[in-house]
Amino acid sequence: MCISIGENSLRIHFISDSIVKGSIVILPKGGSFMNWKTFLIGAGSGLVAGVVLHGIREKKQIVSPEKALANAKSAFKKHGPIQGSWIQMERKPYKKSLLQYEVYIGGISRASADQTEQYEFIVDAATGAILDAYLL
């Protein structure tokens, strides 16, 4: 779609594969055509602002504890079946190698040979990535 603004008209061209399929000509009913230009500039500005704000909102979104637990379980399942799992629903501050994170802490239990192994894991609340896991 292509929009062109002339002195006395607004043309909207519908283009497909570099061929004009049709067009609509909108003529103002009295008054100045500047109102259409102002409207299009405002609509375009609003669209750009919406896209930018949506991007900012998506960046700040936090992974739910359920999703963090599902990520950890799928990683542990690669090494054998899981008997049980848990996760704290509250985020905690965590520091690793001079970096600060907000994390969820959880655990996995699984059978290995004739005993039960219990692991604790730490998941980044912003990305869902496992930052650390260790045998208890």
Short mmCIF file of N, CA, C and O in Angstrom, two decimals:
data_model
loop_
_atom_site.label_atom_id
_atom_site.label_comp_id
_atom_site.label_asym_id
_atom_site.label_seq_id
_atom_site.Cartn_x
_atom_site.Cartn_y
_atom_site.Cartn_z
N MET A 1 0.85 -1.16 0.00
CA MET A 1 0.00 0.00 0.00
C MET A 1 0.90 1.22 0.00
O MET A 1 1.91 1.27 0.68
N CYS A 2 0.55 2.21 -0.75
CA CYS A 2 1.30 3.45 -0.87
C CYS A 2 0.33 4.62 -0.72
O CYS A 2 -0.76 4.59 -1.29
N ILE A 3 0.70 5.62 0.05
CA ILE A 3 -0.15 6.78 0.26
C ILE A 3 0.57 8.00 -0.30
O ILE A 3 1.74 8.22 -0.01
N SER A 4 -0.12 8.78 -1.11
CA SER A 4 0.45 10.03 -1.61
C SER A 4 -0.52 11.16 -1.32
O SER A 4 -1.73 11.01 -1.44
N ILE A 5 0.04 12.29 -0.93
CA ILE A 5 -0.77 13.44 -0.58
C ILE A 5 -0.48 14.55 -1.58
O ILE A 5 0.65 14.98 -1.74
N GLY A 6 -1.50 14.99 -2.26
CA GLY A 6 -1.39 16.10 -3.20
C GLY A 6 -1.99 17.35 -2.59
O GLY A 6 -2.44 17.34 -1.44
N GLU A 7 -2.03 18.42 -3.36
CA GLU A 7 -2.60 19.66 -2.84
C GLU A 7 -4.08 19.52 -2.53
O GLU A 7 -4.57 20.05 -1.55
N ASN A 8 -4.80 18.81 -3.37
CA ASN A 8 -6.26 18.74 -3.20
C ASN A 8 -6.77 17.32 -3.02
O ASN A 8 -7.96 17.10 -3.09
N SER A 9 -5.91 16.36 -2.84
CA SER A 9 -6.40 14.98 -2.72
C SER A 9 -5.43 14.11 -1.93
O SER A 9 -4.28 14.44 -1.77
N LEU A 10 -5.95 13.02 -1.46
CA LEU A 10 -5.18 11.98 -0.80
C LEU A 10 -5.39 10.71 -1.62
O LEU A 10 -6.53 10.31 -1.86
N ARG A 11 -4.32 10.10 -2.09
CA ARG A 11 -4.43 8.89 -2.91
C ARG A 11 -3.84 7.71 -2.14
O ARG A 11 -2.73 7.81 -1.61
N ILE A 12 -4.59 6.64 -2.10
CA ILE A 12 -4.11 5.40 -1.49
C ILE A 12 -4.04 4.36 -2.60
O ILE A 12 -5.05 4.03 -3.21
N HIS A 13 -2.85 3.86 -2.87
CA HIS A 13 -2.64 2.88 -3.94
C HIS A 13 -2.41 1.51 -3.31
O HIS A 13 -1.61 1.36 -2.39
N PHE A 14 -3.08 0.52 -3.81
CA PHE A 14 -2.90 -0.85 -3.37
C PHE A 14 -1.98 -1.54 -4.35
O PHE A 14 -2.31 -1.71 -5.52
N ILE A 15 -0.80 -1.95 -3.88
CA ILE A 15 0.23 -2.49 -4.76
C ILE A 15 0.50 -3.95 -4.38
O ILE A 15 0.63 -4.28 -3.21
N SER A 16 0.62 -4.79 -5.37
CA SER A 16 0.97 -6.19 -5.17
C SER A 16 1.98 -6.57 -6.23
O SER A 16 1.73 -6.43 -7.42
N ASP A 17 3.15 -7.08 -5.80
CA ASP A 17 4.21 -7.49 -6.72
C ASP A 17 4.57 -6.37 -7.69
O ASP A 17 4.69 -6.57 -8.89
N SER A 18 4.73 -5.18 -7.18
CA SER A 18 5.14 -4.00 -7.96
C SER A 18 4.13 -3.60 -9.03
O SER A 18 4.47 -2.95 -10.00
N ILE A 19 2.89 -4.04 -8.92
CA ILE A 19 1.84 -3.68 -9.88
C ILE A 19 0.73 -2.99 -9.10
O ILE A 19 0.27 -3.49 -8.07
N VAL A 20 0.29 -1.86 -9.58
CA VAL A 20 -0.81 -1.15 -8.92
C VAL A 20 -2.10 -1.92 -9.17
O VAL A 20 -2.50 -2.13 -10.31
N LYS A 21 -2.71 -2.41 -8.10
CA LYS A 21 -3.96 -3.18 -8.22
C LYS A 21 -5.18 -2.27 -8.20
O LYS A 21 -6.21 -2.61 -8.71
N GLY A 22 -5.08 -1.12 -7.59
CA GLY A 22 -6.20 -0.20 -7.51
C GLY A 22 -5.82 0.98 -6.66
O GLY A 22 -4.79 0.99 -5.99
N SER A 23 -6.64 2.00 -6.69
CA SER A 23 -6.35 3.15 -5.85
C SER A 23 -7.64 3.83 -5.45
O SER A 23 -8.67 3.69 -6.09
N ILE A 24 -7.55 4.55 -4.34
CA ILE A 24 -8.68 5.31 -3.82
C ILE A 24 -8.24 6.76 -3.75
O ILE A 24 -7.14 7.06 -3.28
N VAL A 25 -9.07 7.65 -4.22
CA VAL A 25 -8.78 9.08 -4.14
C VAL A 25 -9.77 9.69 -3.17
O VAL A 25 -10.98 9.52 -3.31
N ILE A 26 -9.24 10.37 -2.16
CA ILE A 26 -10.08 11.01 -1.17
C ILE A 26 -9.94 12.51 -1.36
O ILE A 26 -8.84 13.05 -1.25
N LEU A 27 -11.03 13.17 -1.65
CA LEU A 27 -11.03 14.62 -1.85
C LEU A 27 -11.64 15.28 -0.63
O LEU A 27 -12.64 14.78 -0.07
N PRO A 28 -11.07 16.38 -0.17
CA PRO A 28 -11.64 17.06 1.00
C PRO A 28 -12.97 17.70 0.66
O PRO A 28 -13.19 18.14 -0.45
N LYS A 29 -13.85 17.73 1.63
CA LYS A 29 -15.15 18.37 1.44
C LYS A 29 -15.05 19.77 2.03
O LYS A 29 -15.30 19.98 3.21
N GLY A 30 -14.63 20.70 1.20
CA GLY A 30 -14.44 22.07 1.67
C GLY A 30 -13.25 22.15 2.61
O GLY A 30 -12.73 21.17 3.06
N GLY A 31 -12.81 23.33 2.92
CA GLY A 31 -11.72 23.51 3.86
C GLY A 31 -10.38 23.08 3.30
O GLY A 31 -10.24 22.74 2.14
N SER A 32 -9.42 23.05 4.15
CA SER A 32 -8.04 22.75 3.76
C SER A 32 -7.77 21.25 3.87
O SER A 32 -8.35 20.55 4.68
N PHE A 33 -6.85 20.80 3.05
CA PHE A 33 -6.44 19.40 3.11
C PHE A 33 -5.39 19.17 4.18
O PHE A 33 -5.01 18.06 4.47
N MET A 34 -4.92 20.21 4.80
CA MET A 34 -3.90 20.12 5.83
C MET A 34 -4.38 19.25 6.99
O MET A 34 -3.59 18.62 7.65
N ASN A 35 -5.68 19.19 7.25
CA ASN A 35 -6.20 18.35 8.32
C ASN A 35 -5.87 16.89 8.11
O ASN A 35 -5.57 16.17 9.05
N TRP A 36 -5.91 16.38 6.88
CA TRP A 36 -5.55 14.99 6.58
C TRP A 36 -4.07 14.76 6.83
O TRP A 36 -3.69 13.74 7.37
N LYS A 37 -3.24 15.72 6.44
CA LYS A 37 -1.81 15.59 6.69
C LYS A 37 -1.53 15.53 8.18
O LYS A 37 -0.75 14.69 8.65
N THR A 38 -2.17 16.40 8.91
CA THR A 38 -1.99 16.40 10.36
C THR A 38 -2.47 15.09 10.97
O THR A 38 -1.81 14.52 11.85
N PHE A 39 -3.60 14.61 10.48
CA PHE A 39 -4.12 13.32 10.97
C PHE A 39 -3.13 12.19 10.70
O PHE A 39 -2.84 11.38 11.58
N LEU A 40 -2.60 12.11 9.50
CA LEU A 40 -1.67 11.04 9.15
C LEU A 40 -0.37 11.13 9.95
O LEU A 40 0.17 10.10 10.38
N ILE A 41 0.12 12.34 10.17
CA ILE A 41 1.32 12.51 10.99
C ILE A 41 1.05 12.05 12.42
O ILE A 41 1.85 11.35 13.03
N GLY A 42 -0.09 12.43 12.95
CA GLY A 42 -0.47 12.02 14.31
C GLY A 42 -0.64 10.52 14.42
O GLY A 42 -0.18 9.90 15.39
N ALA A 43 -1.30 9.92 13.44
CA ALA A 43 -1.51 8.47 13.46
C ALA A 43 -0.17 7.74 13.35
O ALA A 43 0.07 6.74 14.04
N GLY A 44 0.70 8.23 12.49
CA GLY A 44 2.02 7.61 12.33
C GLY A 44 2.84 7.72 13.60
O GLY A 44 3.50 6.77 14.03
N SER A 45 2.79 8.89 14.24
CA SER A 45 3.52 9.09 15.50
C SER A 45 2.99 8.16 16.59
O SER A 45 3.75 7.58 17.36
N GLY A 46 1.67 8.02 16.65
CA GLY A 46 1.07 7.12 17.63
C GLY A 46 1.47 5.67 17.41
O GLY A 46 1.74 4.94 18.35
N LEU A 47 1.54 5.27 16.16
CA LEU A 47 1.94 3.90 15.83
C LEU A 47 3.38 3.65 16.25
O LEU A 47 3.68 2.62 16.87
N VAL A 48 4.27 4.57 15.94
CA VAL A 48 5.68 4.42 16.32
C VAL A 48 5.83 4.38 17.84
O VAL A 48 6.55 3.54 18.38
N ALA A 49 5.13 5.27 18.54
CA ALA A 49 5.19 5.28 20.00
C ALA A 49 4.69 3.96 20.58
O ALA A 49 5.26 3.42 21.53
N GLY A 50 3.62 3.41 20.00
CA GLY A 50 3.09 2.13 20.46
C GLY A 50 4.08 1.00 20.29
O GLY A 50 4.25 0.15 21.18
N VAL A 51 4.75 0.96 19.16
CA VAL A 51 5.73 -0.09 18.91
C VAL A 51 6.90 0.02 19.89
O VAL A 51 7.36 -0.98 20.44
N VAL A 52 7.38 1.24 20.12
CA VAL A 52 8.49 1.45 21.06
C VAL A 52 8.09 1.05 22.47
O VAL A 52 8.83 0.34 23.16
N LEU A 53 6.93 1.48 22.93
CA LEU A 53 6.48 1.14 24.28
C LEU A 53 6.25 -0.35 24.45
O LEU A 53 6.54 -0.92 25.50
N HIS A 54 5.75 -1.01 23.41
CA HIS A 54 5.56 -2.46 23.47
C HIS A 54 6.92 -3.16 23.63
O HIS A 54 7.04 -4.10 24.40
N GLY A 55 7.93 -2.69 22.91
CA GLY A 55 9.26 -3.26 23.02
C GLY A 55 9.84 -3.10 24.41
O GLY A 55 10.46 -4.01 24.96
N ILE A 56 9.65 -1.93 25.00
CA ILE A 56 10.15 -1.68 26.36
C ILE A 56 9.43 -2.58 27.35
O ILE A 56 10.04 -3.15 28.24
N ARG A 57 8.14 -2.72 27.19
CA ARG A 57 7.35 -3.57 28.09
C ARG A 57 7.78 -5.03 28.00
O ARG A 57 7.89 -5.72 28.99
N GLU A 58 8.03 -5.49 26.79
CA GLU A 58 8.45 -6.87 26.60
C GLU A 58 9.81 -7.14 27.25
O GLU A 58 10.04 -8.22 27.78
N LYS A 59 10.72 -6.16 27.21
CA LYS A 59 12.03 -6.34 27.81
C LYS A 59 11.95 -6.51 29.32
O LYS A 59 12.72 -7.24 29.91
N LYS A 60 11.02 -5.80 29.96
CA LYS A 60 10.93 -5.81 31.41
C LYS A 60 10.05 -6.94 31.94
O LYS A 60 9.84 -7.04 33.13
N GLN A 61 9.56 -7.77 31.07
CA GLN A 61 8.69 -8.84 31.51
C GLN A 61 9.49 -9.89 32.27
O GLN A 61 10.62 -10.20 31.92
N ILE A 62 8.90 -10.43 33.30
CA ILE A 62 9.56 -11.41 34.15
C ILE A 62 8.96 -12.78 33.89
O ILE A 62 7.75 -12.93 33.73
N VAL A 63 9.82 -13.79 33.88
CA VAL A 63 9.39 -15.18 33.70
C VAL A 63 8.64 -15.61 34.95
O VAL A 63 9.06 -15.33 36.08
N SER A 64 7.55 -16.30 34.78
CA SER A 64 6.78 -16.79 35.93
C SER A 64 7.53 -17.93 36.61
O SER A 64 8.33 -18.63 35.98
N PRO A 65 7.28 -18.15 37.89
CA PRO A 65 7.94 -19.26 38.59
C PRO A 65 7.60 -20.62 37.96
O PRO A 65 8.46 -21.51 37.88
N GLU A 66 6.36 -20.75 37.46
CA GLU A 66 5.97 -22.01 36.82
C GLU A 66 6.80 -22.27 35.55
O GLU A 66 7.21 -23.40 35.30
N LYS A 67 7.03 -21.22 34.78
CA LYS A 67 7.83 -21.36 33.56
C LYS A 67 9.28 -21.67 33.91
O LYS A 67 9.94 -22.49 33.25
N ALA A 68 9.80 -21.02 34.95
CA ALA A 68 11.18 -21.29 35.40
C ALA A 68 11.33 -22.73 35.84
O ALA A 68 12.32 -23.40 35.51
N LEU A 69 10.34 -23.25 36.56
CA LEU A 69 10.38 -24.65 37.00
C LEU A 69 10.30 -25.59 35.81
O LEU A 69 11.01 -26.59 35.74
N ALA A 70 9.46 -25.27 34.84
CA ALA A 70 9.36 -26.11 33.63
C ALA A 70 10.68 -26.15 32.87
O ALA A 70 11.09 -27.21 32.38
N ASN A 71 11.38 -25.01 32.79
CA ASN A 71 12.69 -24.99 32.13
C ASN A 71 13.68 -25.88 32.86
O ASN A 71 14.43 -26.64 32.23
N ALA A 72 13.71 -25.78 34.19
CA ALA A 72 14.63 -26.59 34.98
C ALA A 72 14.30 -28.09 34.85
O ALA A 72 15.20 -28.92 34.68
N LYS A 73 13.01 -28.42 34.90
CA LYS A 73 12.63 -29.83 34.78
C LYS A 73 13.01 -30.40 33.43
O LYS A 73 13.51 -31.53 33.35
N SER A 74 12.83 -29.63 32.36
CA SER A 74 13.20 -30.15 31.04
C SER A 74 14.70 -30.34 30.94
O SER A 74 15.17 -31.29 30.29
N ALA A 75 15.50 -29.49 31.58
CA ALA A 75 16.95 -29.66 31.57
C ALA A 75 17.36 -30.90 32.36
O ALA A 75 18.23 -31.67 31.91
N PHE A 76 16.74 -31.13 33.52
CA PHE A 76 17.09 -32.29 34.34
C PHE A 76 16.60 -33.60 33.71
O PHE A 76 17.22 -34.64 33.89
N LYS A 77 15.47 -33.56 32.99
CA LYS A 77 14.93 -34.78 32.37
C LYS A 77 15.86 -35.36 31.32
O LYS A 77 15.78 -36.53 31.00
N LYS A 78 16.75 -34.52 30.78
CA LYS A 78 17.72 -35.01 29.80
C LYS A 78 18.69 -36.01 30.41
O LYS A 78 19.33 -36.78 29.71
N HIS A 79 18.81 -36.01 31.76
CA HIS A 79 19.75 -36.89 32.45
C HIS A 79 19.05 -37.97 33.26
O HIS A 79 19.70 -38.63 34.06
N GLY A 80 17.76 -38.13 33.06
CA GLY A 80 17.02 -39.19 33.75
C GLY A 80 15.69 -38.70 34.26
O GLY A 80 15.41 -37.50 34.28
N PRO A 81 14.85 -39.66 34.72
CA PRO A 81 13.51 -39.30 35.19
C PRO A 81 13.55 -38.52 36.51
O PRO A 81 14.46 -38.67 37.31
N ILE A 82 12.52 -37.70 36.71
CA ILE A 82 12.41 -36.85 37.89
C ILE A 82 11.32 -37.41 38.79
O ILE A 82 10.24 -37.78 38.32
N GLN A 83 11.58 -37.44 40.11
CA GLN A 83 10.58 -37.90 41.07
C GLN A 83 9.72 -36.74 41.60
O GLN A 83 8.54 -36.90 41.80
N GLY A 84 10.33 -35.62 41.84
CA GLY A 84 9.59 -34.48 42.39
C GLY A 84 10.32 -33.18 42.12
O GLY A 84 11.50 -33.18 41.77
N SER A 85 9.60 -32.08 42.31
CA SER A 85 10.21 -30.77 42.08
C SER A 85 9.47 -29.71 42.88
O SER A 85 8.31 -29.90 43.25
N TRP A 86 10.14 -28.60 43.14
CA TRP A 86 9.53 -27.48 43.84
C TRP A 86 10.23 -26.20 43.42
O TRP A 86 11.34 -26.23 42.87
N ILE A 87 9.57 -25.07 43.66
CA ILE A 87 10.18 -23.77 43.39
C ILE A 87 9.56 -22.74 44.33
O ILE A 87 8.37 -22.83 44.66
N GLN A 88 10.38 -21.80 44.80
CA GLN A 88 9.87 -20.70 45.62
C GLN A 88 9.21 -19.69 44.69
O GLN A 88 9.78 -19.32 43.67
N MET A 89 8.04 -19.24 45.04
CA MET A 89 7.28 -18.32 44.19
C MET A 89 7.79 -16.88 44.31
O MET A 89 7.47 -16.05 43.49
N GLU A 90 8.60 -16.62 45.28
CA GLU A 90 9.10 -15.27 45.54
C GLU A 90 10.51 -15.11 44.95
O GLU A 90 11.36 -15.98 45.13
N ARG A 91 10.75 -13.99 44.27
CA ARG A 91 12.07 -13.72 43.70
C ARG A 91 13.02 -13.25 44.80
O ARG A 91 12.62 -12.54 45.72
N LYS A 92 14.29 -13.63 44.66
CA LYS A 92 15.32 -13.26 45.63
C LYS A 92 16.48 -12.60 44.90
O LYS A 92 16.77 -12.95 43.75
N PRO A 93 17.20 -11.68 45.54
CA PRO A 93 18.41 -11.14 44.92
C PRO A 93 19.52 -12.19 44.97
O PRO A 93 19.61 -12.98 45.91
N TYR A 94 20.37 -12.20 43.95
CA TYR A 94 21.44 -13.20 43.85
C TYR A 94 22.63 -12.55 43.15
O TYR A 94 22.46 -11.84 42.15
N LYS A 95 23.82 -12.79 43.67
CA LYS A 95 25.03 -12.22 43.09
C LYS A 95 25.95 -13.35 42.67
O LYS A 95 26.22 -14.27 43.45
N LYS A 96 26.41 -13.28 41.40
CA LYS A 96 27.32 -14.30 40.89
C LYS A 96 28.33 -13.61 39.98
O LYS A 96 27.94 -12.94 39.02
N SER A 97 29.59 -13.76 40.28
CA SER A 97 30.68 -13.17 39.48
C SER A 97 30.47 -11.68 39.25
O SER A 97 30.49 -11.20 38.12
N LEU A 98 30.20 -10.94 40.31
CA LEU A 98 30.01 -9.49 40.28
C LEU A 98 28.75 -9.05 39.53
O LEU A 98 28.57 -7.88 39.25
N LEU A 99 27.88 -9.97 39.18
CA LEU A 99 26.63 -9.64 38.49
C LEU A 99 25.47 -9.84 39.45
O LEU A 99 25.45 -10.79 40.22
N GLN A 100 24.49 -8.94 39.38
CA GLN A 100 23.31 -9.01 40.23
C GLN A 100 22.14 -9.57 39.43
O GLN A 100 21.93 -9.17 38.28
N TYR A 101 21.39 -10.46 40.03
CA TYR A 101 20.23 -11.05 39.39
C TYR A 101 19.06 -11.06 40.37
O TYR A 101 19.27 -10.99 41.58
N GLU A 102 17.87 -11.19 39.85
CA GLU A 102 16.71 -11.59 40.64
C GLU A 102 16.43 -13.01 40.21
O GLU A 102 16.34 -13.29 39.00
N VAL A 103 16.30 -13.92 41.17
CA VAL A 103 16.22 -15.34 40.84
C VAL A 103 15.08 -16.03 41.57
O VAL A 103 14.55 -15.52 42.56
N TYR A 104 14.75 -17.19 41.04
CA TYR A 104 13.89 -18.15 41.74
C TYR A 104 14.79 -19.29 42.18
O TYR A 104 15.70 -19.70 41.45
N ILE A 105 14.52 -19.83 43.36
CA ILE A 105 15.28 -20.97 43.87
C ILE A 105 14.33 -22.15 43.91
O ILE A 105 13.18 -22.03 44.35
N GLY A 106 14.80 -23.29 43.44
CA GLY A 106 13.96 -24.47 43.41
C GLY A 106 14.77 -25.74 43.60
O GLY A 106 15.99 -25.69 43.81
N GLY A 107 14.08 -26.86 43.52
CA GLY A 107 14.76 -28.14 43.72
C GLY A 107 14.13 -29.23 42.89
O GLY A 107 12.97 -29.16 42.49
N ILE A 108 14.94 -30.25 42.65
CA ILE A 108 14.54 -31.43 41.87
C ILE A 108 15.02 -32.65 42.64
O ILE A 108 16.15 -32.67 43.13
N SER A 109 14.19 -33.67 42.70
CA SER A 109 14.65 -34.95 43.25
C SER A 109 14.47 -36.02 42.18
O SER A 109 13.50 -36.00 41.42
N ARG A 110 15.45 -36.92 42.13
CA ARG A 110 15.37 -38.00 41.15
C ARG A 110 16.09 -39.23 41.68
O ARG A 110 16.97 -39.13 42.55
N ALA A 111 15.70 -40.38 41.17
CA ALA A 111 16.29 -41.64 41.61
C ALA A 111 17.53 -41.91 40.78
O ALA A 111 17.54 -41.76 39.57
N SER A 112 18.59 -42.31 41.50
CA SER A 112 19.83 -42.69 40.84
C SER A 112 20.31 -43.97 41.50
O SER A 112 20.61 -43.98 42.69
N ALA A 113 20.35 -45.03 40.72
CA ALA A 113 20.69 -46.37 41.24
C ALA A 113 19.70 -46.74 42.35
O ALA A 113 18.54 -46.93 42.07
N ASP A 114 20.14 -46.83 43.61
CA ASP A 114 19.24 -47.23 44.69
C ASP A 114 19.00 -46.10 45.70
O ASP A 114 18.47 -46.33 46.77
N GLN A 115 19.37 -44.89 45.35
CA GLN A 115 19.16 -43.78 46.27
C GLN A 115 18.52 -42.59 45.54
O GLN A 115 18.50 -42.52 44.33
N THR A 116 18.02 -41.66 46.34
CA THR A 116 17.41 -40.45 45.79
C THR A 116 18.41 -39.30 45.84
O THR A 116 19.02 -39.06 46.89
N GLU A 117 18.58 -38.65 44.71
CA GLU A 117 19.46 -37.48 44.65
C GLU A 117 18.60 -36.23 44.66
O GLU A 117 17.57 -36.18 43.99
N GLN A 118 19.03 -35.22 45.42
CA GLN A 118 18.30 -33.96 45.46
C GLN A 118 19.23 -32.84 44.99
O GLN A 118 20.37 -32.74 45.45
N TYR A 119 18.71 -32.06 44.06
CA TYR A 119 19.46 -30.93 43.50
C TYR A 119 18.72 -29.64 43.81
O TYR A 119 17.49 -29.61 43.84
N GLU A 120 19.49 -28.60 44.01
CA GLU A 120 18.92 -27.27 44.12
C GLU A 120 19.39 -26.49 42.90
O GLU A 120 20.51 -26.67 42.43
N PHE A 121 18.51 -25.66 42.36
CA PHE A 121 18.87 -24.87 41.19
C PHE A 121 18.45 -23.43 41.38
O PHE A 121 17.56 -23.12 42.18
N ILE A 122 19.12 -22.55 40.65
CA ILE A 122 18.84 -21.11 40.70
C ILE A 122 18.56 -20.65 39.28
O ILE A 122 19.37 -20.88 38.38
N VAL A 123 17.39 -20.03 39.08
CA VAL A 123 16.93 -19.62 37.75
C VAL A 123 16.79 -18.10 37.71
O VAL A 123 16.19 -17.50 38.60
N ASP A 124 17.35 -17.48 36.66
CA ASP A 124 17.21 -16.03 36.46
C ASP A 124 15.75 -15.71 36.17
O ASP A 124 15.15 -16.25 35.24
N ALA A 125 15.17 -14.80 36.95
CA ALA A 125 13.75 -14.46 36.79
C ALA A 125 13.49 -13.66 35.52
O ALA A 125 12.38 -13.65 35.01
N ALA A 126 14.51 -12.99 35.00
CA ALA A 126 14.31 -12.18 33.79
C ALA A 126 14.33 -13.01 32.52
O ALA A 126 13.59 -12.74 31.58
N THR A 127 15.16 -14.05 32.47
CA THR A 127 15.31 -14.83 31.24
C THR A 127 14.83 -16.27 31.35
O THR A 127 14.57 -16.91 30.33
N GLY A 128 14.77 -16.81 32.55
CA GLY A 128 14.40 -18.21 32.72
C GLY A 128 15.58 -19.15 32.61
O GLY A 128 15.43 -20.36 32.67
N ALA A 129 16.79 -18.61 32.45
CA ALA A 129 18.00 -19.43 32.31
C ALA A 129 18.45 -19.95 33.67
O ALA A 129 18.37 -19.24 34.68
N ILE A 130 18.94 -21.18 33.69
CA ILE A 130 19.48 -21.76 34.92
C ILE A 130 20.87 -21.18 35.15
O ILE A 130 21.76 -21.34 34.31
N LEU A 131 21.05 -20.47 36.27
CA LEU A 131 22.34 -19.88 36.58
C LEU A 131 23.25 -20.83 37.33
O LEU A 131 24.47 -20.78 37.18
N ASP A 132 22.66 -21.70 38.15
CA ASP A 132 23.46 -22.62 38.95
C ASP A 132 22.60 -23.82 39.34
O ASP A 132 21.38 -23.71 39.48
N ALA A 133 23.22 -24.96 39.49
CA ALA A 133 22.55 -26.18 39.98
C ALA A 133 23.60 -27.00 40.71
O ALA A 133 24.74 -27.11 40.23
N TYR A 134 23.22 -27.56 41.84
CA TYR A 134 24.19 -28.35 42.60
C TYR A 134 23.48 -29.43 43.40
O TYR A 134 22.32 -29.31 43.78
N LEU A 135 24.21 -30.51 43.66
CA LEU A 135 23.71 -31.66 44.41
C LEU A 135 23.73 -31.31 45.90
O LEU A 135 24.70 -30.76 46.39
N LEU A 136 22.63 -31.60 46.59
CA LEU A 136 22.57 -31.34 48.05
C LEU A 136 23.08 -32.52 48.81
O LEU A 136 23.11 -33.62 48.40
#
